[in-house]
Amino acid sequence: MPSIHLQGFAPDAPTQPLQLPHVWRAQSLALAAGAVLPSGFAALDAQLPGGGWPAAGAVELLQEPGAQHDWRLLLPVLGSLVAQRSGPVVLVGVPQLQVPQAPGQMPGLMPFGPALAAQGLPPERLLWVQADAPAARLLACEQALRCADVLAVLAWLPRLTGCAPEALRRLHLGALDHGKPLFLLRPASARQAASAAPLRLLLGGVDALELRIFKRRGPPLMQPLLLAAWPERLAATLAARRRPAPRVARPVVHEEGVYALARRVAA
Amino acid sequence: MHWLAVLPPEPERQAWVWRALRFTPRVAWVDEALLLEVSASHRLWGGPKRLLRRFFGSKAAQAGVEWAQAATSLIAIAVLRLAASGAQPARGLLHDPATLPLHTLGAARPHLATLARMGCNTWGSLRALPRAGVARRFGPGLLSALDAAWGEQPESYPWLSLPEVFDESVELMSLATSADELLWAAQRLLGLLQAWLRARQRGVLACELEWQLDLRRLNGVALPTHQRLVLRTARPTQGMAHLRRLLAEQLARTSLAAPANHLRLRTLETTPWAGASASLLLHEQSKGEHLHELIERLSVRLGAQHVLLPLARADHRPEQMQRWVSALGEVGAASRPAGGPYPVDALYPTWLLALPLRLQVEQDVPQFHGPLHRLSRAQRIEAAWWEANLPARNAGQMPAHSAALRDYFVARSAQAGWLWIYRERPAADQDEVHWFLQGIYA
């Protein structure tokens, strides 16, 4: 059977992957839909779509029971935000302490100003909204997103009940509408729950911050990303304390001396 | 000069005065008619026809009320009286009032009989009489009225103005048994408040809503006659949206002691307000509300003690280094009261416990979800030794103010991460050391 020779078709050309703008290949990260905020960690920026945290929309950070790394991960981006613009960062709620706590008391934990100021976030730019019920926390988030002066909203939702996916989706849409980043900090048991946030991370680890990105606009990250868990100055101080003390050189003894005691006592 | 004379029905007189003051500052009551002088406002409202249309609101309203327009005020009142009595004069501006009957001129009313016997029945015939004789016989008032009617003498009346303080009350159509019904009636009062604010060029800072209760006694308990609600906002405002939301939130939290029949709104505090200039650049126009509105709304919803701002304090004890104050009190201040610089140190933890937690100790090793290994050497803090110890010290409880003699360590727990713990140096009468957890590194 003679082969059909089609005019203009070169069968020897190597097959190039399609580079059309609207064709997305499953192995590549998506471009960010809007502006991004650099996260302060180069290794993390390389893995986030667009090269940083989304400047508008919800990001879910799930923390494993054990070590908490919320401030360590977010202080660089919050520090750069408050340095560029004026307005407060709104904190809604607190993480839950792992100790029994009497109801009606002041919440167990509170943000400590001097430590935040040392890492770039002046405490005068904070607005802390305490609320116990999850519904009240969600309402506070929604109201804070609507305010034009607010720069970012951080919300701690330690309980699974009361945070329905529809409510979180509404928060995400509100954050997109008003152009503000919303960071939701939830327990790791919320991993199985559906969520409308386009970026979801799992934080763990004690000595090093282990990050697993299991939902993003692109393939999920299989291996954990290891970041420095502690601020540089703290880690440097503790490392210095662990090193053995340097040996001090013995003082030189002068042989010729004008002092009475320097002369050897004649036997 | 363009004068309008309106005869408003009895229950709407106040509303007509307010509406007229929107268009011109020259508004006066003369006899039974409301007079407006609008020639100076033509250009603002786009011409006399448009002004009339805006003033009356609709053709139906224009047809429903008696009104007249003329070049001078007395001609306008005369035409109005003719229309009210049934005769149909021409609706256009009357420049030459010679044919108007004399009973429409207010100044001539006491002398109508005499003038009729003299044969003067119209304004023209009165004006034709010699001036000196008219002044001698009827008084100078009639002469000046004639001159004013022909526009040769300026007319001046005691002009009306808006009250200094807004204080309006409205009677509810049906007894209000719940706060939502009050809200509906209060919307109307807020609309009036906005009109008053715009006319007087002021912004409102605080206003009070008061409702009168219908019952004197309920279940044997004597009730107060009125119940009040005060709305305060940090920045003066002319728009009612924020006040309406605050009112809705506060009314949702109040309960009426008895059904209410009257509602009254009055302003407590207003300031002259010129309006803020907005930027024309798109990226500088901020969409959304202001920070003080957010704080006020959240404070009403969650309680003022739950919306907090930190203030620095000069103290070496970590739990006293900052003080959380309610944002509602601080939002009005132009700048935050400087509480002193923060002791900035990267060795501090980012989360602090409000009350330090006493740790269990086993074999000299403090325990918190496992044994704690110390990572750093001691940082000794001795402060407030001048404050006497409170006598009662419960186990695990820490008094608010006491001498702090502590050695701080950074410790590592396999399950809880890095913690900030301290060992309390024993007082003279104690033998054992106590370990406390005060911070969590995040």
XYZ file of C-alpha atoms in Angstrom:
709
model
C 0.000 0.000 0.000
C 1.694 3.255 -0.980
C 1.839 5.726 1.877
C -0.193 8.832 1.496
C 2.019 11.857 1.279
C 0.312 14.899 2.673
C 1.443 18.239 1.365
C 3.050 20.456 3.984
C 3.229 17.908 6.736
C 6.722 17.105 7.942
C 6.606 13.876 9.898
C 10.201 14.248 11.023
C 9.698 17.350 13.146
C 10.280 16.551 16.848
C 7.112 16.800 18.903
C 7.342 19.931 21.011
C 5.215 20.322 24.078
C 2.456 22.780 23.463
C 3.277 26.221 24.812
C -0.113 27.759 24.365
C -1.057 30.333 26.993
C -4.334 28.726 28.009
C -3.148 25.174 28.059
C -1.955 24.015 31.454
C 0.067 20.899 31.847
C -0.497 18.863 34.939
C 3.111 18.930 36.107
C 3.539 22.672 36.168
C 2.540 25.185 38.762
C -0.115 27.651 37.785
C 0.552 31.320 37.485
C -0.985 33.266 40.288
C -4.338 34.791 39.479
C -3.390 38.075 41.094
C -0.610 39.765 43.003
C 1.538 37.796 45.426
C 3.337 38.673 48.623
C 6.836 37.234 49.073
C 6.851 34.894 52.013
C 10.393 35.606 53.208
C 11.560 32.019 52.653
C 13.136 31.381 49.262
C 12.472 27.650 49.347
C 8.807 28.263 50.073
C 8.473 30.936 47.392
C 9.727 28.468 44.824
C 6.928 26.056 45.694
C 4.048 28.513 45.918
C 2.176 29.349 42.718
C 3.194 32.818 41.635
C 6.172 32.913 43.996
C 4.517 33.933 47.249
C 1.388 34.086 49.367
C -1.696 35.262 47.439
C -2.340 38.913 48.141
C -6.107 38.324 48.179
C -7.919 35.215 49.267
C -7.835 32.623 51.993
C -4.844 30.428 52.863
C -5.322 27.521 55.236
C -2.502 26.560 57.553
C -3.136 23.301 59.398
C -0.984 22.737 62.439
C -0.211 19.345 63.852
C -0.692 18.924 67.576
C 2.637 19.682 69.136
C 4.817 22.495 68.023
C 3.177 25.637 66.663
C 4.757 27.604 63.857
C 2.135 30.171 62.949
C 4.065 33.331 63.747
C 7.338 32.029 62.399
C 5.786 31.418 59.006
C 3.765 34.621 58.782
C 5.890 37.279 60.470
C 8.046 38.042 57.403
C 5.061 38.727 55.158
C 3.223 40.673 57.877
C 6.331 42.719 58.576
C 6.652 43.721 54.939
C 2.929 44.546 54.737
C 2.944 46.889 57.717
C 6.125 48.538 56.503
C 4.561 49.440 53.158
C 1.086 50.545 54.148
C -0.739 51.911 57.151
C -3.463 50.046 58.923
C -3.814 47.268 61.436
C -3.414 43.532 61.186
C -6.443 41.893 62.761
C -6.022 38.792 64.923
C -9.162 36.817 65.602
C -9.092 34.371 68.473
C -6.122 32.499 69.914
C -4.789 28.972 69.517
C -6.036 26.532 72.020
C -3.733 25.723 74.871
C -3.110 22.110 75.562
C -3.952 22.448 79.210
C -7.308 22.478 80.937
C -8.536 26.011 81.293
C -11.323 27.362 83.450
C -14.164 28.793 81.371
C -14.786 32.508 81.583
C -11.140 33.296 82.233
C -8.896 35.379 80.083
C -7.871 33.139 77.204
C -4.806 31.179 77.999
C -2.517 32.649 75.376
C -1.976 36.157 74.208
C 0.383 37.624 71.623
C 3.535 38.972 73.222
C 4.449 42.406 71.945
C 8.215 42.528 72.488
C 8.772 39.265 70.630
C 6.677 40.379 67.666
C 8.410 43.748 67.592
C 11.798 42.026 67.451
C 10.767 40.094 64.377
C 9.375 43.039 62.446
C 5.740 43.471 63.473
C 5.211 46.473 65.771
C 2.508 45.626 68.300
C 0.821 49.007 67.797
C -0.373 47.720 64.420
C -2.313 44.833 65.945
C -5.997 44.653 66.648
C -6.981 41.611 68.672
C -10.565 40.383 68.619
C -11.368 37.770 71.228
C -14.280 35.513 70.613
C -15.060 32.066 71.965
C -17.734 30.775 69.643
C -16.623 29.826 66.123
C -19.579 31.718 64.681
C -18.409 34.893 66.387
C -14.876 34.383 65.046
C -16.176 33.928 61.516
C -18.293 37.037 61.844
C -15.329 39.038 63.112
C -13.287 37.835 60.110
C -16.003 38.861 57.703
C -16.354 42.315 59.213
C -12.618 42.862 59.334
C -12.244 41.932 55.667
C -14.795 44.553 54.778
C -12.832 47.363 56.377
C -10.700 49.341 53.962
C -7.900 50.050 56.419
C -7.177 46.475 57.482
C -4.072 44.940 55.899
C -4.462 41.258 56.712
C -6.566 38.987 58.904
C -5.252 36.044 60.911
C -7.890 33.761 62.382
C -7.419 30.813 64.704
C -10.183 28.237 64.405
C -9.140 25.413 66.720
C -12.481 23.639 66.627
C -13.816 21.714 63.671
C -17.482 22.125 64.540
C -18.975 25.442 63.523
C -16.622 26.001 60.590
C -18.756 24.711 57.791
C -17.206 24.659 54.302
C -19.824 27.139 53.111
C -18.805 29.614 55.773
C -15.129 29.297 54.850
C -15.987 29.657 51.198
C -17.844 32.862 51.956
C -14.810 34.140 53.817
C -12.573 33.270 50.893
C -14.848 35.113 48.471
C -14.964 38.075 50.812
C -11.175 38.161 50.966
C -11.007 38.029 47.161
C -13.549 40.819 46.807
C -11.816 43.170 49.163
C -8.293 42.291 48.128
C -6.914 41.192 51.498
C -5.033 38.064 52.580
C -6.824 35.882 55.092
C -4.823 33.240 56.952
C -6.900 30.553 58.621
C -5.071 28.499 61.235
C -6.817 25.243 61.960
C -5.904 21.894 63.513
C -4.456 19.135 61.366
C -7.626 17.077 61.762
C -9.305 19.497 59.331
C -7.270 18.012 56.511
C -10.026 15.663 55.508
C -12.656 18.387 55.461
C -13.350 20.107 52.159
C -12.242 23.685 51.916
C -12.523 26.408 49.336
C -9.103 27.901 50.057
C -6.867 27.552 46.991
C -3.751 27.001 49.107
C -3.560 24.600 52.038
C -0.457 23.748 54.001
C 0.320 21.340 56.811
C 2.817 22.508 59.419
C 4.662 20.210 61.747
C 7.965 19.438 63.311
C 9.694 20.569 66.447
C 13.272 21.512 65.624
C 12.728 22.217 61.947
C 9.547 23.500 60.353
C 8.198 20.737 58.159
C 5.846 22.055 55.542
C 3.626 19.961 53.344
C 1.604 21.704 50.661
C -1.209 19.334 49.908
C -3.440 21.686 47.979
C -2.305 24.358 45.599
C -2.899 25.392 41.992
C -0.568 22.774 40.681
C 0.575 19.336 41.796
C 0.690 18.783 45.570
C 4.114 18.746 47.130
C 5.113 15.211 47.950
C 8.170 15.728 50.099
C 8.067 17.905 53.168
C 9.802 21.236 52.863
C 12.205 21.938 55.716
C 12.550 25.509 56.881
C 14.349 27.026 59.812
C 11.856 26.862 62.628
C 13.242 29.550 64.849
C 14.334 33.153 64.389
C 17.984 33.554 63.517
C 18.942 35.388 66.657
C 17.336 32.840 68.933
C 18.919 29.938 67.112
C 22.305 31.669 67.082
C 22.159 32.393 70.800
C 21.278 28.843 71.674
C 23.892 27.436 69.337
C 26.499 29.670 70.927
C 25.522 28.393 74.334
C 25.996 24.830 73.225
C 29.497 25.349 71.931
C 32.298 24.697 74.422
C 33.762 27.810 75.864
C 36.941 28.928 74.037
C 40.136 28.257 75.959
C 41.636 31.328 77.424
C 45.380 31.665 76.805
C 47.494 31.482 79.929
C 48.918 34.809 80.938
C 52.608 35.281 80.032
C 54.859 35.402 83.053
C 57.547 38.079 82.813
C 60.984 36.692 83.751
C 62.749 39.972 84.194
C 60.777 42.057 86.540
C 61.175 45.005 88.727
C 58.776 43.679 91.194
C 59.930 42.078 94.337
C 57.794 39.057 93.894
C 59.070 38.323 90.402
C 62.480 37.421 91.637
C 63.073 33.874 92.382
C 63.629 33.090 95.902
C 67.153 31.868 96.292
C 67.271 28.525 97.828
C -36.890 88.506 41.904
C -38.820 85.310 41.871
C -41.133 84.734 44.811
C -43.076 81.598 45.573
C -46.022 81.553 47.944
C -47.238 78.187 49.173
C -50.190 77.316 51.354
C -49.196 74.035 53.036
C -51.808 71.940 54.842
C -51.778 72.148 58.590
C -50.027 68.888 59.622
C -47.183 69.334 57.141
C -46.085 72.860 57.902
C -42.782 71.890 59.508
C -41.892 69.501 56.703
C -42.609 72.194 54.107
C -40.351 74.647 55.934
C -37.536 72.100 55.919
C -38.052 71.355 52.288
C -38.063 75.032 51.406
C -34.841 75.623 53.334
C -33.135 73.164 51.050
C -33.643 75.459 48.100
C -33.106 78.912 49.486
C -32.216 80.566 52.758
C -34.941 83.194 52.261
C -37.991 81.483 53.696
C -40.567 83.240 55.845
C -44.085 82.873 57.135
C -46.218 85.835 56.100
C -49.825 85.756 57.265
C -50.901 82.252 56.330
C -48.537 81.594 53.448
C -44.989 80.274 53.243
C -42.861 82.624 51.139
C -39.690 81.668 49.294
C -37.376 83.918 47.350
C -35.608 81.703 44.844
C -34.104 84.004 42.234
C -30.621 83.499 43.678
C -30.941 79.708 43.461
C -31.972 79.428 39.818
C -28.547 78.609 38.512
C -27.853 75.975 41.136
C -30.988 74.040 40.376
C -30.847 74.404 36.615
C -33.436 77.054 35.933
C -36.774 78.128 37.377
C -38.789 75.313 35.797
C -36.467 72.637 37.123
C -36.431 74.263 40.505
C -40.200 74.202 40.674
C -40.260 70.590 39.628
C -37.687 69.641 42.280
C -39.400 71.665 44.940
C -42.782 70.105 44.510
C -41.454 66.683 43.721
C -44.107 65.597 41.293
C -46.954 66.969 39.213
C -49.462 65.450 41.576
C -47.925 67.169 44.551
C -47.798 70.384 42.587
C -51.475 70.121 41.821
C -52.379 69.117 45.340
C -51.190 72.229 47.118
C -52.086 75.861 46.598
C -49.178 77.875 45.336
C -48.391 80.975 43.322
C -45.358 82.720 41.920
C -44.753 86.383 41.132
C -42.099 89.044 40.865
C -42.736 90.411 44.347
C -43.918 88.734 47.486
C -47.113 90.722 47.900
C -48.249 89.921 44.365
C -47.555 86.246 45.048
C -49.611 86.306 48.235
C -52.413 88.106 46.429
C -52.491 85.546 43.623
C -52.417 82.765 46.208
C -55.408 84.247 47.985
C -57.285 84.548 44.753
C -56.577 80.932 43.915
C -57.576 79.806 47.400
C -60.843 81.622 47.184
C -61.720 79.968 43.911
C -60.970 82.540 41.237
C -58.507 81.247 38.639
C -55.783 83.780 37.910
C -53.114 83.308 35.293
C -50.328 81.036 36.449
C -47.521 83.025 34.888
C -45.472 85.662 36.621
C -47.497 88.786 37.183
C -45.412 91.929 36.740
C -48.238 94.343 36.620
C -50.637 93.849 39.456
C -52.958 96.729 38.651
C -55.979 94.516 38.150
C -55.708 92.592 41.401
C -58.652 93.196 43.790
C -57.829 95.155 46.914
C -58.948 92.547 49.424
C -55.912 90.461 48.532
C -53.534 93.163 49.837
C -52.957 92.500 53.495
C -52.112 96.108 54.384
C -55.350 97.383 52.857
C -57.661 95.016 54.687
C -58.490 97.351 57.590
C -59.473 100.099 55.146
C -61.419 98.121 52.610
C -64.791 99.737 53.360
C -63.440 103.275 53.096
C -61.621 102.527 49.885
C -64.701 100.871 48.406
C -66.767 103.987 49.092
C -64.025 105.986 47.366
C -64.306 103.765 44.362
C -60.943 102.015 44.738
C -61.392 98.300 44.162
C -58.134 97.355 42.492
C -54.512 97.928 43.265
C -54.142 100.176 40.261
C -56.827 102.532 41.447
C -55.230 102.753 44.887
C -51.880 103.540 43.386
C -53.431 106.300 41.296
C -54.462 108.182 44.452
C -52.095 111.011 45.539
C -49.391 109.630 47.795
C -49.426 112.376 50.419
C -53.145 111.999 50.880
C -52.962 108.231 51.237
C -50.188 108.545 53.800
C -52.146 111.103 55.807
C -55.417 109.211 55.678
C -54.386 105.562 55.927
C -50.890 105.691 57.367
C -47.438 105.152 55.839
C -47.764 101.366 56.101
C -50.149 101.154 53.169
C -47.910 103.341 51.047
C -44.826 101.251 51.708
C -46.825 98.101 50.979
C -47.826 99.551 47.621
C -44.220 100.435 46.843
C -43.069 96.974 47.802
C -45.791 95.409 45.692
C -44.505 97.289 42.662
C -40.958 96.350 43.426
C -39.758 99.852 44.259
C -38.986 99.064 47.854
C -37.023 96.054 49.115
C -38.971 93.492 51.068
C -37.548 91.950 54.174
C -39.102 89.488 56.544
C -37.884 87.598 59.572
C -36.319 84.671 57.786
C -36.696 81.193 59.165
C -33.754 78.947 59.952
C -33.187 75.408 61.174
C -33.029 74.806 64.913
C -29.692 74.633 66.681
C -30.216 71.163 68.028
C -32.051 68.448 66.174
C -34.898 67.196 68.294
C -37.698 65.445 66.504
C -40.242 63.031 67.755
C -42.657 60.921 65.827
C -45.731 59.114 67.007
C -45.757 55.475 66.076
C -48.698 54.339 64.030
C -49.075 51.206 66.091
C -47.594 50.290 69.428
C -44.122 48.861 68.994
C -43.673 45.665 70.944
C -40.231 44.702 69.735
C -37.066 46.552 68.905
C -37.360 45.830 65.182
C -40.470 47.927 64.880
C -38.650 50.739 66.601
C -35.900 50.420 64.039
C -38.304 50.964 61.195
C -39.629 54.190 62.674
C -36.147 55.306 63.604
C -35.069 55.091 59.950
C -37.365 57.983 59.156
C -35.967 60.053 61.972
C -32.456 59.283 60.772
C -33.439 60.562 57.347
C -34.606 63.822 58.890
C -31.393 63.997 60.859
C -29.398 63.672 57.690
C -31.336 66.534 56.079
C -30.761 68.702 59.122
C -27.046 67.897 59.177
C -26.679 68.753 55.525
C -28.532 72.020 55.885
C -26.539 73.103 58.915
C -23.233 71.714 57.605
C -22.522 69.697 60.695
C -21.459 66.153 61.435
C -22.990 64.161 64.232
C -20.872 62.559 66.952
C -23.481 61.390 69.424
C -27.235 61.182 69.373
C -29.853 59.720 71.630
C -32.915 57.706 70.785
C -35.680 57.765 73.348
C -38.984 55.969 73.341
C -41.947 56.539 75.551
C -43.560 53.549 77.169
C -47.279 53.104 77.003
C -47.843 51.365 80.322
C -47.299 52.775 83.768
C -47.177 49.513 85.659
C -46.508 45.989 84.555
C -46.981 43.008 86.855
C -47.106 45.299 89.811
C -43.766 46.937 89.051
C -43.755 50.640 88.253
C -42.164 51.281 84.878
C -40.065 54.284 83.912
C -41.701 56.657 81.465
C -38.898 56.601 78.913
C -36.110 54.313 77.817
C -33.005 55.624 76.106
C -30.256 54.490 73.828
C -27.164 56.527 73.013
C -25.307 56.133 69.734
C -21.744 57.332 69.658
C -19.224 57.350 66.891
C -15.589 58.385 66.858
C -15.595 60.520 63.739
C -18.330 62.994 62.793
C -20.431 61.747 59.944
C -23.229 62.971 57.725
C -24.065 59.639 56.154
C -26.527 57.563 58.095
C -25.361 54.099 56.997
C -22.969 53.560 59.891
C -25.394 54.952 62.462
C -28.131 52.764 61.072
C -25.978 49.654 61.460
C -24.954 50.594 64.990
C -28.578 51.252 65.856
C -29.642 47.896 64.447
C -26.970 46.085 66.464
C -27.832 47.892 69.676
C -31.567 47.488 69.252
C -31.076 43.774 68.692
C -29.605 43.675 72.186
C -32.177 45.764 73.999
C -35.579 44.630 75.070
C -38.513 46.925 75.571
C -39.930 46.964 79.054
C -43.382 47.746 77.644
C -44.891 48.680 74.252
C -43.747 52.077 73.041
C -45.872 54.742 71.426
C -43.554 57.708 70.805
C -40.048 57.834 69.442
C -37.724 60.788 69.779
C -34.288 61.393 68.319
C -32.067 64.228 69.402
C -28.445 65.046 68.857
C -26.138 65.291 71.822
C -22.946 66.343 70.129
C -22.296 67.790 66.675
C -19.301 69.505 65.139
C -18.990 71.757 62.102
C -18.150 69.485 59.220
C -16.806 70.475 55.861
C -16.594 67.044 54.294
C -13.478 65.151 53.359
C -11.937 65.558 49.949
C -11.523 62.265 48.153
C -8.819 61.417 45.690
C -9.602 60.989 42.018
C -6.911 58.367 41.519
C -8.454 54.936 41.354
C -5.923 53.132 43.482
C -6.190 55.666 46.259
C -9.935 55.456 46.544
C -10.471 53.068 49.377
C -13.582 50.982 49.059
C -14.980 49.832 52.311
C -15.561 51.336 55.660
C -13.233 52.986 58.102
C -11.410 51.387 60.961
C -13.376 53.177 63.657
C -16.622 51.879 62.184
C -15.294 48.318 62.317
C -14.178 48.721 65.915
C -17.486 50.238 66.995
C -19.518 47.552 65.339
C -17.452 44.702 66.704
C -17.515 46.261 70.162
C -21.297 46.413 70.132
C -21.561 42.874 68.841
C -18.946 41.140 70.978
C -18.478 43.528 73.858
C -16.005 46.365 74.222
C -13.675 44.254 76.356
C -13.131 41.776 73.530
C -11.741 44.156 70.910
C -8.291 45.064 72.187
C -5.187 47.055 71.400
C -1.833 46.553 73.113
C -0.117 49.293 75.064
C 3.479 49.022 76.139
C 4.368 49.346 79.770
C 7.755 49.884 81.317
C 8.237 46.820 83.460
C 10.689 43.970 83.563
C 8.170 41.292 84.370
C 7.007 39.774 81.070
C 3.352 39.582 81.995
C 3.354 43.288 82.827
C 5.188 44.439 79.726
C 2.011 45.094 77.815
C -1.515 45.964 78.678
C -4.491 45.211 76.489
C -6.956 48.089 76.385
C -10.314 48.303 74.731
C -10.027 49.676 71.208
C -13.221 51.693 71.602
C -11.611 54.151 73.946
C -8.501 54.544 71.835
C -10.060 54.897 68.453
C -10.999 58.515 68.972
C -7.525 59.533 69.995
C -5.524 60.938 67.128
C -2.394 59.146 68.231
C -1.934 56.238 70.511
C -0.825 57.286 74.008
C 2.850 56.439 74.052
C 3.281 53.843 76.727
C 7.022 53.718 76.394
C 9.289 51.772 74.048
C 9.057 48.016 73.966
C 12.051 46.029 75.169
C 12.724 44.390 71.854
C 14.388 41.047 72.212
C 14.339 38.108 69.871
C 14.653 35.712 72.780
C 11.112 36.347 73.911
C 8.414 33.892 72.856
C 5.614 35.051 70.602
C 2.830 33.566 72.722
C 2.604 34.415 76.386
C 0.393 32.750 78.966
C -1.841 35.149 80.841
C -1.383 33.138 84.035
C 1.842 31.154 84.317
C 1.186 27.470 84.582
C 2.738 25.514 87.407
C 4.633 22.494 86.114
C 4.986 19.100 87.671
C 8.516 18.254 88.659
C 9.888 14.734 88.663
C 13.437 14.199 89.836
C 14.259 17.869 89.400
C 13.101 17.821 85.778
C 10.005 19.843 84.994
C 7.380 18.009 82.994
C 4.985 19.293 80.377
C 3.763 16.587 78.028
C 7.063 14.889 78.663
C 10.339 15.928 80.235
C 11.680 19.353 79.358
C 15.291 19.793 78.355
C 16.772 23.161 78.973
C 18.450 24.699 75.954
C 19.753 27.950 77.340
C 21.300 29.178 80.509
C 19.381 31.110 83.061
C 18.186 34.648 82.434
C 17.549 36.114 85.819
C 14.803 38.656 86.296
C 14.334 40.290 89.643
C 11.741 42.967 89.698
C 9.137 44.533 91.854
C 10.765 43.396 95.047
C 9.269 46.534 96.593
C 5.748 45.178 96.219
C 4.834 43.115 99.228
C 3.790 39.550 98.564
C 0.118 38.890 98.962
C -0.423 36.598 101.935
C -2.630 33.975 100.267
C -0.861 32.069 97.532
C -2.798 29.170 96.137
C -0.858 26.393 94.550
C -0.570 27.096 90.864
C -2.062 30.568 91.101
C 0.031 33.611 90.637
C -0.929 36.882 92.267
C -1.246 39.827 89.972
C 1.410 41.986 91.577
C 4.200 40.436 93.461
C 7.907 40.337 93.554
C 9.288 38.452 90.585
C 12.437 36.512 91.325
C 12.802 34.201 88.421
C 15.317 32.397 86.294
C 14.080 31.996 82.741
C 15.078 29.149 80.463
C 14.261 28.112 76.929
C 13.258 24.481 77.121
C 12.433 21.891 74.539
C 9.626 19.422 74.808
C 9.408 16.547 72.348
C 5.702 17.053 71.923
C 5.089 20.729 72.589
C 8.014 22.396 70.877
C 10.115 25.091 72.449
C 8.793 26.658 75.618
C 9.752 29.497 77.912
C 9.776 28.327 81.478
C 11.026 29.851 84.659
C 12.148 28.656 87.999
C 10.984 30.727 90.869
C 13.681 31.319 93.386
C 12.462 30.180 96.726
C 11.570 32.698 99.337
C 13.079 32.509 102.743
C 10.457 30.199 104.169
C 10.187 27.752 101.263
C 12.305 24.740 100.579
C 11.277 23.600 97.157
C 11.626 25.349 93.837
C 8.608 25.878 91.642
C 8.721 25.690 87.885
C 6.245 27.621 85.753
C 5.494 27.720 82.068
C 5.046 31.216 80.715
C 5.565 31.274 76.985
C 5.396 29.200 73.852
C 7.669 29.793 70.916
C 5.763 29.768 67.654
